[in-house]
PDB file of C-alpha atoms in Angstrom:
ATOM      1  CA  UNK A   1       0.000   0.000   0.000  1.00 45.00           C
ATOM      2  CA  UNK A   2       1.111   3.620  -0.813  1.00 44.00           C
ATOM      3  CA  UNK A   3       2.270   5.560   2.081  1.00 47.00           C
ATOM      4  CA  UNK A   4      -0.025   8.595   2.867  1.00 44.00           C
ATOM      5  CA  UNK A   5       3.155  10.920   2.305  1.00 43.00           C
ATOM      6  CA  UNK A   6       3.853   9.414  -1.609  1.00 44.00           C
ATOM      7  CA  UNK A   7       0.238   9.559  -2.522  1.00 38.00           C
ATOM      8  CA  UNK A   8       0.168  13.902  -0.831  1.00 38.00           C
ATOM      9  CA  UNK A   9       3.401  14.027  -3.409  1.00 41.00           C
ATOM     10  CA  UNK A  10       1.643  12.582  -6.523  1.00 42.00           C
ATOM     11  CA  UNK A  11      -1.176  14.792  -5.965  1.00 40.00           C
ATOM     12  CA  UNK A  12       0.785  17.995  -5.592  1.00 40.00           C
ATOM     13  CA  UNK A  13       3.105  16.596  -8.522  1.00 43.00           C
ATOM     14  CA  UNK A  14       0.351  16.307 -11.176  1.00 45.00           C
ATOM     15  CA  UNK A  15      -1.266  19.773  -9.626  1.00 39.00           C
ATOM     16  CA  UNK A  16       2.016  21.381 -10.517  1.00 41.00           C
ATOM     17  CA  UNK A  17       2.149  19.958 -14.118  1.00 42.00           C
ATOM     18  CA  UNK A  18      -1.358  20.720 -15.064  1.00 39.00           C
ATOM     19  CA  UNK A  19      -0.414  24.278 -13.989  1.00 43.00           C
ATOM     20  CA  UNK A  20       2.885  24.092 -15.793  1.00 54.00           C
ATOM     21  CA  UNK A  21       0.527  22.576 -19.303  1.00 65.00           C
ATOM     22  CA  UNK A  22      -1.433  25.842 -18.838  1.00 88.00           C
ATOM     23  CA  UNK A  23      -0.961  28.134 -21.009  1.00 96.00           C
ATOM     24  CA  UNK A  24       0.383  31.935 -19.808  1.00 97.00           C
ATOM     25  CA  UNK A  25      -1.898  34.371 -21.191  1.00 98.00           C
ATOM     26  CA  UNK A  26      -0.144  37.437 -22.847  1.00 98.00           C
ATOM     27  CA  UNK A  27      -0.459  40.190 -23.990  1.00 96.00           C
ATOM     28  CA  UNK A  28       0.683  42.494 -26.837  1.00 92.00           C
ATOM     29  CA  UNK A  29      -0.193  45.504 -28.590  1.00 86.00           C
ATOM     30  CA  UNK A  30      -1.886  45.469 -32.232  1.00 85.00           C
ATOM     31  CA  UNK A  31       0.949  45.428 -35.207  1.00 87.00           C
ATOM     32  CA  UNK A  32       3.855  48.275 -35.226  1.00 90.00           C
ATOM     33  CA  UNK A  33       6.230  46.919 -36.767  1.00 92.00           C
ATOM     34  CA  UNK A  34       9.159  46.360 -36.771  1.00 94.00           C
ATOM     35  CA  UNK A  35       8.146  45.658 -33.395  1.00 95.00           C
ATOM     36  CA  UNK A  36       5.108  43.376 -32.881  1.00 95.00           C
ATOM     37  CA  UNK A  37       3.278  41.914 -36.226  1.00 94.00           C
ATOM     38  CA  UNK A  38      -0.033  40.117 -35.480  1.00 93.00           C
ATOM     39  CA  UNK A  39      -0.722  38.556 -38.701  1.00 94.00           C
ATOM     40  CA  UNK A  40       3.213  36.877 -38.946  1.00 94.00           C
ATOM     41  CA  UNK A  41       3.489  37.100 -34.975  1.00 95.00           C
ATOM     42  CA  UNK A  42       6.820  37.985 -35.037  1.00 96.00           C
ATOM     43  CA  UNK A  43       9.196  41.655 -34.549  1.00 96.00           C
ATOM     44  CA  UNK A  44      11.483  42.906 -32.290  1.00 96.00           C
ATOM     45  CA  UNK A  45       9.425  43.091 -28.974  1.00 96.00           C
ATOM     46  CA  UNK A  46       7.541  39.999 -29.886  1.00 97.00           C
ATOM     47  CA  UNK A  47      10.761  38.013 -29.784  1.00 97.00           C
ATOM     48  CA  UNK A  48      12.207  39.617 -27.066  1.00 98.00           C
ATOM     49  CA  UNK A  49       8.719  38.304 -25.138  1.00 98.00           C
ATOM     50  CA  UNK A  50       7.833  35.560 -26.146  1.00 98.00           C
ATOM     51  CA  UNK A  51      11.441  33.820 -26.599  1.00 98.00           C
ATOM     52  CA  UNK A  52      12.554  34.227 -23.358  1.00 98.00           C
ATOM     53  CA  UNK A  53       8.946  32.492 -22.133  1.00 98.00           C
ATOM     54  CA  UNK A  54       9.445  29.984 -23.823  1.00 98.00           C
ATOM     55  CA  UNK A  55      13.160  28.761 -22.859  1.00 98.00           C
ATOM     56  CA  UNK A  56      11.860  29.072 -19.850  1.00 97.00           C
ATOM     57  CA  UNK A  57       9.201  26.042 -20.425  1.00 97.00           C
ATOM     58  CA  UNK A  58       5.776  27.908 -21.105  1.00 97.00           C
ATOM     59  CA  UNK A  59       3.522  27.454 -23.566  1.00 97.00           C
ATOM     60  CA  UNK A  60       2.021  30.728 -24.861  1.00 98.00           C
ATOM     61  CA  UNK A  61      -1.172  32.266 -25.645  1.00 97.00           C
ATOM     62  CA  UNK A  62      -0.362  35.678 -27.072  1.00 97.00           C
ATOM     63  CA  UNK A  63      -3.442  37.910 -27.400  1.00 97.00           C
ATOM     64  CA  UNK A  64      -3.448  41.470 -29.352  1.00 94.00           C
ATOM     65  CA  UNK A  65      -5.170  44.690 -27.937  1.00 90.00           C
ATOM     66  CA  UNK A  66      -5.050  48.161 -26.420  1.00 83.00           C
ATOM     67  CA  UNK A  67      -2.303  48.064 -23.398  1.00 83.00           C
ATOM     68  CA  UNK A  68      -5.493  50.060 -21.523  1.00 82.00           C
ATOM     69  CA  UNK A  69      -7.509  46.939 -21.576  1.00 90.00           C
ATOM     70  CA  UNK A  70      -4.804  44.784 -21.082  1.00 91.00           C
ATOM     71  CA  UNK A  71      -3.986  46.587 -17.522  1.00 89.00           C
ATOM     72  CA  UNK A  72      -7.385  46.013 -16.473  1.00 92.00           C
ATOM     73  CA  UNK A  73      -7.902  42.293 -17.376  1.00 95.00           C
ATOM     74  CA  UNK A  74      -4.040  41.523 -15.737  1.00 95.00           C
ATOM     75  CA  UNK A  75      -6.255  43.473 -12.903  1.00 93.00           C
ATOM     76  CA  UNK A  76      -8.949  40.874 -12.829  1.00 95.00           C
ATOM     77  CA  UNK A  77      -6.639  37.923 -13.369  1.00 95.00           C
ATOM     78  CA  UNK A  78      -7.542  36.873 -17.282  1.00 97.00           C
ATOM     79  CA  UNK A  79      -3.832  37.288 -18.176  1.00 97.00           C
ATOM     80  CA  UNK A  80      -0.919  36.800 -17.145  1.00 98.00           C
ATOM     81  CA  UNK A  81       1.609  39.378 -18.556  1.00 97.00           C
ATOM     82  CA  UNK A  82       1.325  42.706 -19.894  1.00 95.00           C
ATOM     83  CA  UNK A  83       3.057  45.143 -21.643  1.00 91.00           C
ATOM     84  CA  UNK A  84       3.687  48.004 -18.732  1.00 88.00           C
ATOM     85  CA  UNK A  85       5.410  51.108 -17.157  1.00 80.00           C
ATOM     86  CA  UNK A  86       4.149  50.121 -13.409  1.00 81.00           C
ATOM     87  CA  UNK A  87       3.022  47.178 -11.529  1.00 83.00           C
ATOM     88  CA  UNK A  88       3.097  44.387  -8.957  1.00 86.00           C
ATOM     89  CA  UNK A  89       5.802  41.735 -10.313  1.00 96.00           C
ATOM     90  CA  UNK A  90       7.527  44.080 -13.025  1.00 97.00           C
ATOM     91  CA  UNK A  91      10.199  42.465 -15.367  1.00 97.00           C
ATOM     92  CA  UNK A  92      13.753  44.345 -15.804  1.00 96.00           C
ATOM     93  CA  UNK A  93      13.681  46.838 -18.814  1.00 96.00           C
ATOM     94  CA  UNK A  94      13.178  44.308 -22.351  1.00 96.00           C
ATOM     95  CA  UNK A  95      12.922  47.430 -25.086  1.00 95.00           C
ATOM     96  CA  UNK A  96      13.636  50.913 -25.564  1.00 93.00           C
ATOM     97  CA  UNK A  97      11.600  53.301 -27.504  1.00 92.00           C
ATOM     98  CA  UNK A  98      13.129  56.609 -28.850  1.00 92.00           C
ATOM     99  CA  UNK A  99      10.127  59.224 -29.676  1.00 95.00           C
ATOM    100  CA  UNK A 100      11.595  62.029 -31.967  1.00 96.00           C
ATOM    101  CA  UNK A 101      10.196  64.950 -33.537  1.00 98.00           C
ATOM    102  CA  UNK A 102      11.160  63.902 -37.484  1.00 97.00           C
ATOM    103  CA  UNK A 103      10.928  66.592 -40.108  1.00 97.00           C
ATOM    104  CA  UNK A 104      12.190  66.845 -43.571  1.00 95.00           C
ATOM    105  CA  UNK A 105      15.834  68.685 -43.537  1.00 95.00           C
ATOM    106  CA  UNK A 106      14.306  70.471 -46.619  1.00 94.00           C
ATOM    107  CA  UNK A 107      11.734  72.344 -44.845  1.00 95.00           C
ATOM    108  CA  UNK A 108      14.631  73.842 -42.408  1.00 96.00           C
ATOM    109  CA  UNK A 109      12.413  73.178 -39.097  1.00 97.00           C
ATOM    110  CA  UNK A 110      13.819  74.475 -35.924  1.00 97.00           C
ATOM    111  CA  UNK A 111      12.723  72.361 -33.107  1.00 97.00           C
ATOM    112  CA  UNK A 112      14.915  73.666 -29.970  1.00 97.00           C
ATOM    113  CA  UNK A 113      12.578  72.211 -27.496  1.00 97.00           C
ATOM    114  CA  UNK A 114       9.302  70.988 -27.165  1.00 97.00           C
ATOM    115  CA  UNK A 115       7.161  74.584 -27.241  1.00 97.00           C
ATOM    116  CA  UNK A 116       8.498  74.837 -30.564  1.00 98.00           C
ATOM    117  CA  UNK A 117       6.649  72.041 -32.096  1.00 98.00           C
ATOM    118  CA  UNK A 118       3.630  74.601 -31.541  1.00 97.00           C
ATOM    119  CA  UNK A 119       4.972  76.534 -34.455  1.00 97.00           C
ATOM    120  CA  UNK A 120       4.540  74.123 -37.267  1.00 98.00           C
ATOM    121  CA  UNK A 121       1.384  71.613 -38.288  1.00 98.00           C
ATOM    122  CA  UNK A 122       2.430  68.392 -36.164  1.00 98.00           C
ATOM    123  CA  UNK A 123       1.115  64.709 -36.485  1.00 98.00           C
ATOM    124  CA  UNK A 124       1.610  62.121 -33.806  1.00 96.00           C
ATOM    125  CA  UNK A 125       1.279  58.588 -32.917  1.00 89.00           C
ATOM    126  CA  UNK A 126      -2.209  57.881 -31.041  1.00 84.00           C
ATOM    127  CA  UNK A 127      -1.751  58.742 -27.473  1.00 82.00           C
ATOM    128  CA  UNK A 128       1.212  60.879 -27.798  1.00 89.00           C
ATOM    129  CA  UNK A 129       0.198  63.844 -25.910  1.00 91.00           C
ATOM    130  CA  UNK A 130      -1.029  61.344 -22.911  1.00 83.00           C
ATOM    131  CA  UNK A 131       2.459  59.470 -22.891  1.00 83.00           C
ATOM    132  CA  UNK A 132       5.095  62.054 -23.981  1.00 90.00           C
ATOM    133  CA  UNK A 133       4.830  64.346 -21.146  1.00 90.00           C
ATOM    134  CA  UNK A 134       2.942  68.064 -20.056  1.00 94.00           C
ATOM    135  CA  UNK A 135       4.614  69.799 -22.679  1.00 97.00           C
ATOM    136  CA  UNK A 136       3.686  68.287 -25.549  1.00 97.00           C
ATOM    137  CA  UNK A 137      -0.066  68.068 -23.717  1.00 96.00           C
ATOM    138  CA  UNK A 138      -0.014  71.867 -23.989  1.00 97.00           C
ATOM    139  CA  UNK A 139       1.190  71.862 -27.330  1.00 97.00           C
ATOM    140  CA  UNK A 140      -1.561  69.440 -28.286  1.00 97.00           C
ATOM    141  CA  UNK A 141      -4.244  71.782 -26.654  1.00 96.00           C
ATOM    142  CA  UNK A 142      -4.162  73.499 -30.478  1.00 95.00           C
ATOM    143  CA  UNK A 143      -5.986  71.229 -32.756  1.00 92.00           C
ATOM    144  CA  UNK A 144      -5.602  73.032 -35.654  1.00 95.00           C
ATOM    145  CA  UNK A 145      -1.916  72.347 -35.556  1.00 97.00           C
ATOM    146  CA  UNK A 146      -1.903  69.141 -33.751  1.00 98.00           C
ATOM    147  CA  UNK A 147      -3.393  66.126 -34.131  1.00 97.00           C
ATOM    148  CA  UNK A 148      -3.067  62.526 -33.322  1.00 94.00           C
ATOM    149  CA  UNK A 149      -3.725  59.368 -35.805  1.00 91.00           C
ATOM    150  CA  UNK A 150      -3.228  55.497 -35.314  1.00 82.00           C
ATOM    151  CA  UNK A 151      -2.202  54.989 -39.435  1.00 87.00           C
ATOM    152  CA  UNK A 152       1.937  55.458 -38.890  1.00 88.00           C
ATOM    153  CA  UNK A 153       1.735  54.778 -42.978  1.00 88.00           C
ATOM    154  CA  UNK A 154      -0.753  57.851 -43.320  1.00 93.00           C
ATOM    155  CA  UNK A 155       1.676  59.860 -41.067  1.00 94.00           C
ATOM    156  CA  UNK A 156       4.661  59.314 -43.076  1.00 93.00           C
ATOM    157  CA  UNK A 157       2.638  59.920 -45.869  1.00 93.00           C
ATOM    158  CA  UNK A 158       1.371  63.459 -45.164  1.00 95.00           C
ATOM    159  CA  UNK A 159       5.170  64.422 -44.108  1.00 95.00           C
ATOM    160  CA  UNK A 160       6.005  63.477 -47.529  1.00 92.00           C
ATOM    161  CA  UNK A 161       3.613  65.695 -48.901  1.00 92.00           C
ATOM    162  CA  UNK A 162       3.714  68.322 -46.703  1.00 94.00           C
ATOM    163  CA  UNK A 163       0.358  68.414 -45.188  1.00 96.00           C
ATOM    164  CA  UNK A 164       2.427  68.163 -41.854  1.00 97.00           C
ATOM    165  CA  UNK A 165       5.489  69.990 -40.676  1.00 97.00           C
ATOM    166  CA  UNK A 166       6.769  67.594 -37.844  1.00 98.00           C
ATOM    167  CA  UNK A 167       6.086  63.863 -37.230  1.00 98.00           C
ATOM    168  CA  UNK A 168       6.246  62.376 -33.598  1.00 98.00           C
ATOM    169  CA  UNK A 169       7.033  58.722 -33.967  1.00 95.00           C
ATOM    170  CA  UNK A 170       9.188  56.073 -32.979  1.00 94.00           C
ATOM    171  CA  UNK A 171      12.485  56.364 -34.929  1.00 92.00           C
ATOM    172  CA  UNK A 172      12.456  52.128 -36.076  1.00 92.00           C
ATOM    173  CA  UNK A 173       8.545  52.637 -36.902  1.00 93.00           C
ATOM    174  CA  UNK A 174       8.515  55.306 -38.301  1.00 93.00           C
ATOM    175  CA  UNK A 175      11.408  54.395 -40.504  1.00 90.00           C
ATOM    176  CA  UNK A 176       9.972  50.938 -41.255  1.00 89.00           C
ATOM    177  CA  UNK A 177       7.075  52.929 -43.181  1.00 87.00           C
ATOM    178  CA  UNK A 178       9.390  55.262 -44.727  1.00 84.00           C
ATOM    179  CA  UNK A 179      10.087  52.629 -47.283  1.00 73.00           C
ATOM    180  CA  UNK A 180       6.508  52.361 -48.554  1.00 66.00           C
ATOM    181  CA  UNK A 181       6.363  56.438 -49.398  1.00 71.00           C
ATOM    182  CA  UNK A 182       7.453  58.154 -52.038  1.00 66.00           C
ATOM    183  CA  UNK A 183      10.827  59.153 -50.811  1.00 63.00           C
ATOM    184  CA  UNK A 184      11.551  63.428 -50.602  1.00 72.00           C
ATOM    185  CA  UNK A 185      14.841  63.513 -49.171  1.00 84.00           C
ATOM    186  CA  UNK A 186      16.507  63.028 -46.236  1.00 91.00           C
ATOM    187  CA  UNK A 187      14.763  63.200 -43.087  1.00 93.00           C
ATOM    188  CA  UNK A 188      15.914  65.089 -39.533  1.00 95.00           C
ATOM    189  CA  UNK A 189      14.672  63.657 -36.362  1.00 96.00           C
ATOM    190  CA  UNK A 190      15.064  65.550 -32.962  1.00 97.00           C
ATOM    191  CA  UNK A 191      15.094  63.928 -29.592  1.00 95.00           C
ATOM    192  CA  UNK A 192      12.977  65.828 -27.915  1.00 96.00           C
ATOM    193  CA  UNK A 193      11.769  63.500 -25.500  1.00 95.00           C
ATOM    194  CA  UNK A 194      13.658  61.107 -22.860  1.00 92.00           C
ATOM    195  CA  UNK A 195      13.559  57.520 -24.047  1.00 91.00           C
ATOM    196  CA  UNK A 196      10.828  55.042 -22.670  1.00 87.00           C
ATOM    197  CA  UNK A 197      12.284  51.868 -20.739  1.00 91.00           C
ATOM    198  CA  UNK A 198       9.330  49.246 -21.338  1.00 90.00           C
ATOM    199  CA  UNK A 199       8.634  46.354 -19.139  1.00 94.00           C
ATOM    200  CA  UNK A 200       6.370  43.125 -18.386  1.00 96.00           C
ATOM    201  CA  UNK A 201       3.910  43.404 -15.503  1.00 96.00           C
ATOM    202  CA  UNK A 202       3.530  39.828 -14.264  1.00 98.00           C
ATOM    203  CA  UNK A 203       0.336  38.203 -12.002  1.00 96.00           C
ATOM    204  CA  UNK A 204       3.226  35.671 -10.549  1.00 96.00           C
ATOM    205  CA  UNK A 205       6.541  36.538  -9.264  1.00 97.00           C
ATOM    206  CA  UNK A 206       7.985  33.179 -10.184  1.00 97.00           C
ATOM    207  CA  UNK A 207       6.912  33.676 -13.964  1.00 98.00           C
ATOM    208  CA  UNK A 208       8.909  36.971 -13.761  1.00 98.00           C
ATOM    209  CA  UNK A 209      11.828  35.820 -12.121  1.00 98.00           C
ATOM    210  CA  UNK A 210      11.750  33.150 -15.135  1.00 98.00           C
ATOM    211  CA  UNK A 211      11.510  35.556 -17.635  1.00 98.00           C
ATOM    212  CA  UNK A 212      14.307  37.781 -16.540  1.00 98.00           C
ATOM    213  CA  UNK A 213      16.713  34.930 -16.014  1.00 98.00           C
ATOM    214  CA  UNK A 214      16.099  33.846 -19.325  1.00 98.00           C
ATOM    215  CA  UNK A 215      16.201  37.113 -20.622  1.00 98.00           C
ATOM    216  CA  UNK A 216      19.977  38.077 -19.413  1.00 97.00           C
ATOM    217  CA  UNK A 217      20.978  34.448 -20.841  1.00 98.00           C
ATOM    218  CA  UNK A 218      19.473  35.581 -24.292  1.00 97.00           C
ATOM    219  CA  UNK A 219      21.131  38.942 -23.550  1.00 96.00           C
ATOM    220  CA  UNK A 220      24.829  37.257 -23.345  1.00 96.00           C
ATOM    221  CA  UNK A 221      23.830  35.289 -26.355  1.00 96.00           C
ATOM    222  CA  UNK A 222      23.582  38.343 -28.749  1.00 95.00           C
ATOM    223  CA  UNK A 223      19.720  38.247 -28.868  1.00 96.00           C
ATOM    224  CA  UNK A 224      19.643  41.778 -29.381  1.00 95.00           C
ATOM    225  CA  UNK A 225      22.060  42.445 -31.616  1.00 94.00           C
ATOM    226  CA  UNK A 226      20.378  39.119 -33.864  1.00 95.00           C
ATOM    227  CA  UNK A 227      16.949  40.891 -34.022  1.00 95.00           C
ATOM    228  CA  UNK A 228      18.461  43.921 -34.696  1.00 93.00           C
ATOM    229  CA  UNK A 229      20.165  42.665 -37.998  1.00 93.00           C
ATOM    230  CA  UNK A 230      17.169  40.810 -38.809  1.00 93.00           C
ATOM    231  CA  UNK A 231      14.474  43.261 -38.630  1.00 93.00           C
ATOM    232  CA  UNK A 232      16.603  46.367 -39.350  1.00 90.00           C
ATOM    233  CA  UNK A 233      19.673  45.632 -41.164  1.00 85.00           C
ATOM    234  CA  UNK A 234      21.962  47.249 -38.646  1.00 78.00           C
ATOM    235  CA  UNK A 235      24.859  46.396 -36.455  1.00 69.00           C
ATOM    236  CA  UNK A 236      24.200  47.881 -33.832  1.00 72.00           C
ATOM    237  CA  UNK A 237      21.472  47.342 -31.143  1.00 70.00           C
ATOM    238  CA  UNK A 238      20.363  51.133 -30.322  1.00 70.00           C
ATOM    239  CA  UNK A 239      18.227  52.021 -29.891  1.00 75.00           C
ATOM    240  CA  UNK A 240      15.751  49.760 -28.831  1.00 86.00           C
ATOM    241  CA  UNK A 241      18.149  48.031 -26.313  1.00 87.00           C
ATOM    242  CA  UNK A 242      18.051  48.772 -22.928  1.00 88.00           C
ATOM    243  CA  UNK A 243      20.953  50.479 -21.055  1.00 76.00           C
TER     244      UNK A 243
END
């Protein structure tokens, strides 16, 4: 007959492995490449998520949508990771974004802080004046000079044609689109704005700890500087690699 103690292990054994066959719910943001792409699920912050997850033994379900709803259903416990700025269980920095103020060197723009955008006609990404700081929320107050769209394509496209003056964008996305417009010379961007550290917000501590420790492995492996050549042709890492 099995001992009380062997058949407690069993149980707590097979408890851990149907936990371990779960599953972790994640999620990402709709496609910006080159950084997430929903329809080929791959790009640089889609591999830098999902492949240290899996060396660490998970199996994934990766779901797309708005980072707001995301927060809320990591709040109620329907998933597991999120893409984040704050939280519980928060992973070590993964990606870097660079937000510049990009303008054709043509059009001569002078852009010696961020009050000065309030001179020219200025697109942004959607949710720029809400993530880029007070300054650019004042700037933003003057819709007929500012506005905010969720096309990056259309964007690039109305700097090319000068309906706008001054693009805010990520450097690697907006430059990713760049190659589908009509091209009208060089462009100019202007770092106005302090880069953005991004990290995982985690319902578990263990899953996080797992994530970073696979993470730094990947890190010492040249994961970075492998994505970087693959999705933008480049040697070097910056600057979507964390400091």
């Amino acid at each position: 007959m099995l001992s009380r103690s062997w058949l407690l292990i069993c149980y707590f054994s097979g408890l851990a492995a149907s936990h371990a066959a779960e599953p972790l719910r994640v999620a990402m943001g709709i496609s910006k490449m080159p950084y997430v792409s929903m329809e080929a699920q791959n790009g640089i912050e889609y591999e830098l998520i999902t492949r240290p997850l899996l060396a660490a033994g998970y199996t994934l379900d990766v779901q797309h949508m708005p980072n707001k709803r995301a927060q809320t259903l990591l709040e109620r416990g329907e998933l597991d990771a999120v893409i984040s700025l704050s939280g519980n269980y928060l992973s070590q920095p993964y990606i870097r974004y660079q937000n510049m103020a990009i303008s054709r060197c043509a059009n001569q723009v002078k852009l010696p802080d961020i009050a000065a955008l309030s001179r020219y006609q200025v697109g942004a990404f959607h949710g720029a004046s809400r993530f880029l700081g007070p300054e650019l929320a004042q700037v933003a107050e003057n819709r007929l000079r500012y506005q905010e769209l969720a096309d990056q394509k259309l964007l690039n496209r109305m700097l090319a044609i000068g309906h706008l003056d001054v693009v805010i964008s990520d450097i690697n996305i907006f430059r990713h689109f760049e190659a589908g417009v009509q091209p009208t010379g060089p462009i100019c961007p202007v770092a106005l704005f302090a880069p953005t550290d991004y990290r995982l917000a985690f319902r578990q501590a263990p899953v996080r700890d797992a994530f970073d420790r696979e993470l730094a492995k990947l890190r010492r492996q040249g994961l970075y500087e492998e994505l970087n050549w693959r999705y933008l042709r480049s040697k070097d890492a910056a600057p979507f690699k964390p400091q």
